[in-house]
Short mmCIF file of C-alpha atoms in Angstrom, two decimals:
data_model
loop_
_atom_site.label_atom_id
_atom_site.label_comp_id
_atom_site.label_asym_id
_atom_site.label_seq_id
_atom_site.Cartn_x
_atom_site.Cartn_y
_atom_site.Cartn_z
CA MET A 29 81.84 124.93 87.25
CA SER A 30 81.46 121.83 89.37
CA ALA A 31 81.74 121.87 93.02
CA VAL A 32 84.32 119.31 94.67
CA ARG A 33 82.36 117.33 97.28
CA ALA A 34 84.24 116.06 100.43
CA ARG A 35 83.84 112.50 100.93
CA ARG A 36 81.95 111.17 103.92
CA TYR A 37 82.37 107.93 105.52
CA VAL A 38 79.39 106.75 107.92
CA TYR A 39 79.96 103.45 109.89
CA PRO A 40 77.25 101.86 111.72
CA VAL A 41 78.65 100.88 114.95
CA ASP A 42 77.12 98.88 117.83
CA LEU A 43 77.72 101.10 121.19
CA SER A 44 75.65 98.94 123.24
CA ASP A 45 78.64 98.15 125.53
CA SER A 46 80.05 101.63 125.57
CA VAL A 47 77.24 103.67 126.04
CA GLY A 48 77.94 104.61 129.66
CA ASP A 49 81.69 105.49 128.87
CA LEU A 50 80.58 107.78 125.73
CA SER A 51 78.18 109.50 127.96
CA THR A 52 81.16 110.25 130.51
CA ILE A 53 83.41 111.32 127.91
CA VAL A 54 80.40 113.54 126.28
CA LYS A 55 80.00 114.81 129.61
CA LYS A 56 83.86 115.44 130.48
CA LEU A 57 84.73 117.13 127.18
CA GLY A 58 81.58 118.91 126.19
CA ALA A 59 81.64 117.32 123.03
CA SER A 60 79.07 115.58 120.83
CA LYS A 61 79.12 111.85 120.64
CA ALA A 62 80.42 112.06 116.77
CA GLU A 63 83.09 114.78 118.20
CA ALA A 64 83.90 112.22 121.32
CA ILE A 65 84.02 109.20 118.76
CA ARG A 66 86.13 111.25 116.06
CA GLY A 67 88.62 112.35 119.09
CA ALA A 68 89.15 108.98 120.47
CA ILE A 69 90.06 107.49 117.13
CA LYS A 70 92.65 110.12 116.47
CA TYR A 71 94.01 109.61 119.65
CA TYR A 72 94.05 105.94 119.12
CA ALA A 73 96.22 106.72 116.01
CA GLU A 74 98.38 108.89 117.38
CA TYR A 75 99.06 106.28 119.90
CA LEU A 76 99.65 103.67 117.38
CA ARG A 77 101.75 105.27 115.14
CA GLY A 78 104.55 105.49 118.17
CA LEU A 79 104.37 101.87 118.52
CA GLU A 80 106.87 99.06 116.53
CA VAL A 81 104.95 95.91 116.20
CA ILE A 82 107.47 92.75 116.59
CA THR A 83 106.69 89.63 114.60
CA TYR A 84 108.29 86.89 116.18
CA ARG A 85 110.13 84.39 114.23
CA LYS A 86 109.20 80.55 115.00
CA ILE A 87 112.68 79.02 115.54
CA ARG A 88 114.04 76.09 117.17
CA ILE A 89 115.87 75.85 120.80
CA GLU A 90 119.17 75.33 119.23
CA GLN A 91 119.17 78.25 116.58
CA ALA A 92 117.70 80.55 119.34
CA LYS A 93 120.82 79.41 121.15
CA ARG A 94 123.40 80.05 118.64
CA GLU A 95 122.12 83.33 117.75
CA ILE A 96 121.67 84.28 121.34
CA GLN A 97 125.49 83.36 121.79
CA LYS A 98 126.30 85.37 119.04
CA TYR A 99 124.22 88.55 119.97
CA LEU A 100 125.79 88.39 123.74
CA LYS A 101 129.32 88.61 122.40
CA ASN A 102 131.37 91.77 123.51
CA LYS A 103 128.04 92.98 125.39
CA ASP A 104 128.55 93.22 129.32
CA ARG A 105 124.60 93.37 129.77
CA VAL A 106 121.79 92.64 127.89
CA SER A 107 118.00 92.33 129.20
CA ALA A 108 115.72 89.07 127.87
CA ASP A 109 113.31 91.68 126.49
CA GLU A 110 116.31 93.46 124.58
CA ILE A 111 117.35 89.75 122.95
CA SER A 112 113.44 89.01 122.23
CA ASP A 113 112.79 92.33 120.50
CA THR A 114 116.63 92.44 118.62
CA LEU A 115 116.43 88.94 117.46
CA ARG A 116 112.46 88.75 117.13
CA ILE A 117 112.25 85.68 119.20
CA ASP A 118 109.44 84.87 121.81
CA MET A 119 110.36 85.67 125.36
CA THR A 120 109.49 82.52 126.32
CA LEU A 121 112.22 81.02 124.13
CA VAL A 122 114.66 83.65 125.03
CA ASN A 123 114.09 82.72 128.76
CA GLU A 124 114.62 78.84 128.26
CA THR A 125 117.65 79.49 126.37
CA LEU A 126 119.07 81.92 128.78
CA LEU A 127 118.39 78.93 131.80
CA LYS A 128 120.39 76.61 129.51
CA LEU A 129 123.23 78.94 128.86
CA TRP A 130 123.41 79.69 132.54
CA GLN A 131 123.20 76.39 133.25
CA GLU A 132 126.50 75.89 131.02
CA GLY A 133 128.17 78.57 132.58
CA TRP A 134 127.95 80.84 129.46
CA VAL A 135 125.66 83.32 130.98
CA GLU A 136 125.38 85.05 134.14
CA PRO A 137 121.84 86.35 135.81
CA GLU A 138 122.05 89.27 137.20
#
């Protein structure tokens, strides 16, 4: 019968800039450097699982204006970041568009 071997992954990593931080973590956790690094990877992976990555679309201000107007219909209050996230429009373009809509009397700032 052949034995099943666990796969090991070993990565050479330059930690020159992080030696002090790693030493602090090792002392505070009472763990080895390898355990501290593995723990940091698990922590970061768990943190990223909860994040949603939004890819912004490249659109012109005219299209942004139409989409934002359509999105705002029948809504009492909406924040600029909600518009940006929902429509996947860069926040700078959202703010520029909202300023134009405000100048046209289409929206009111709060």
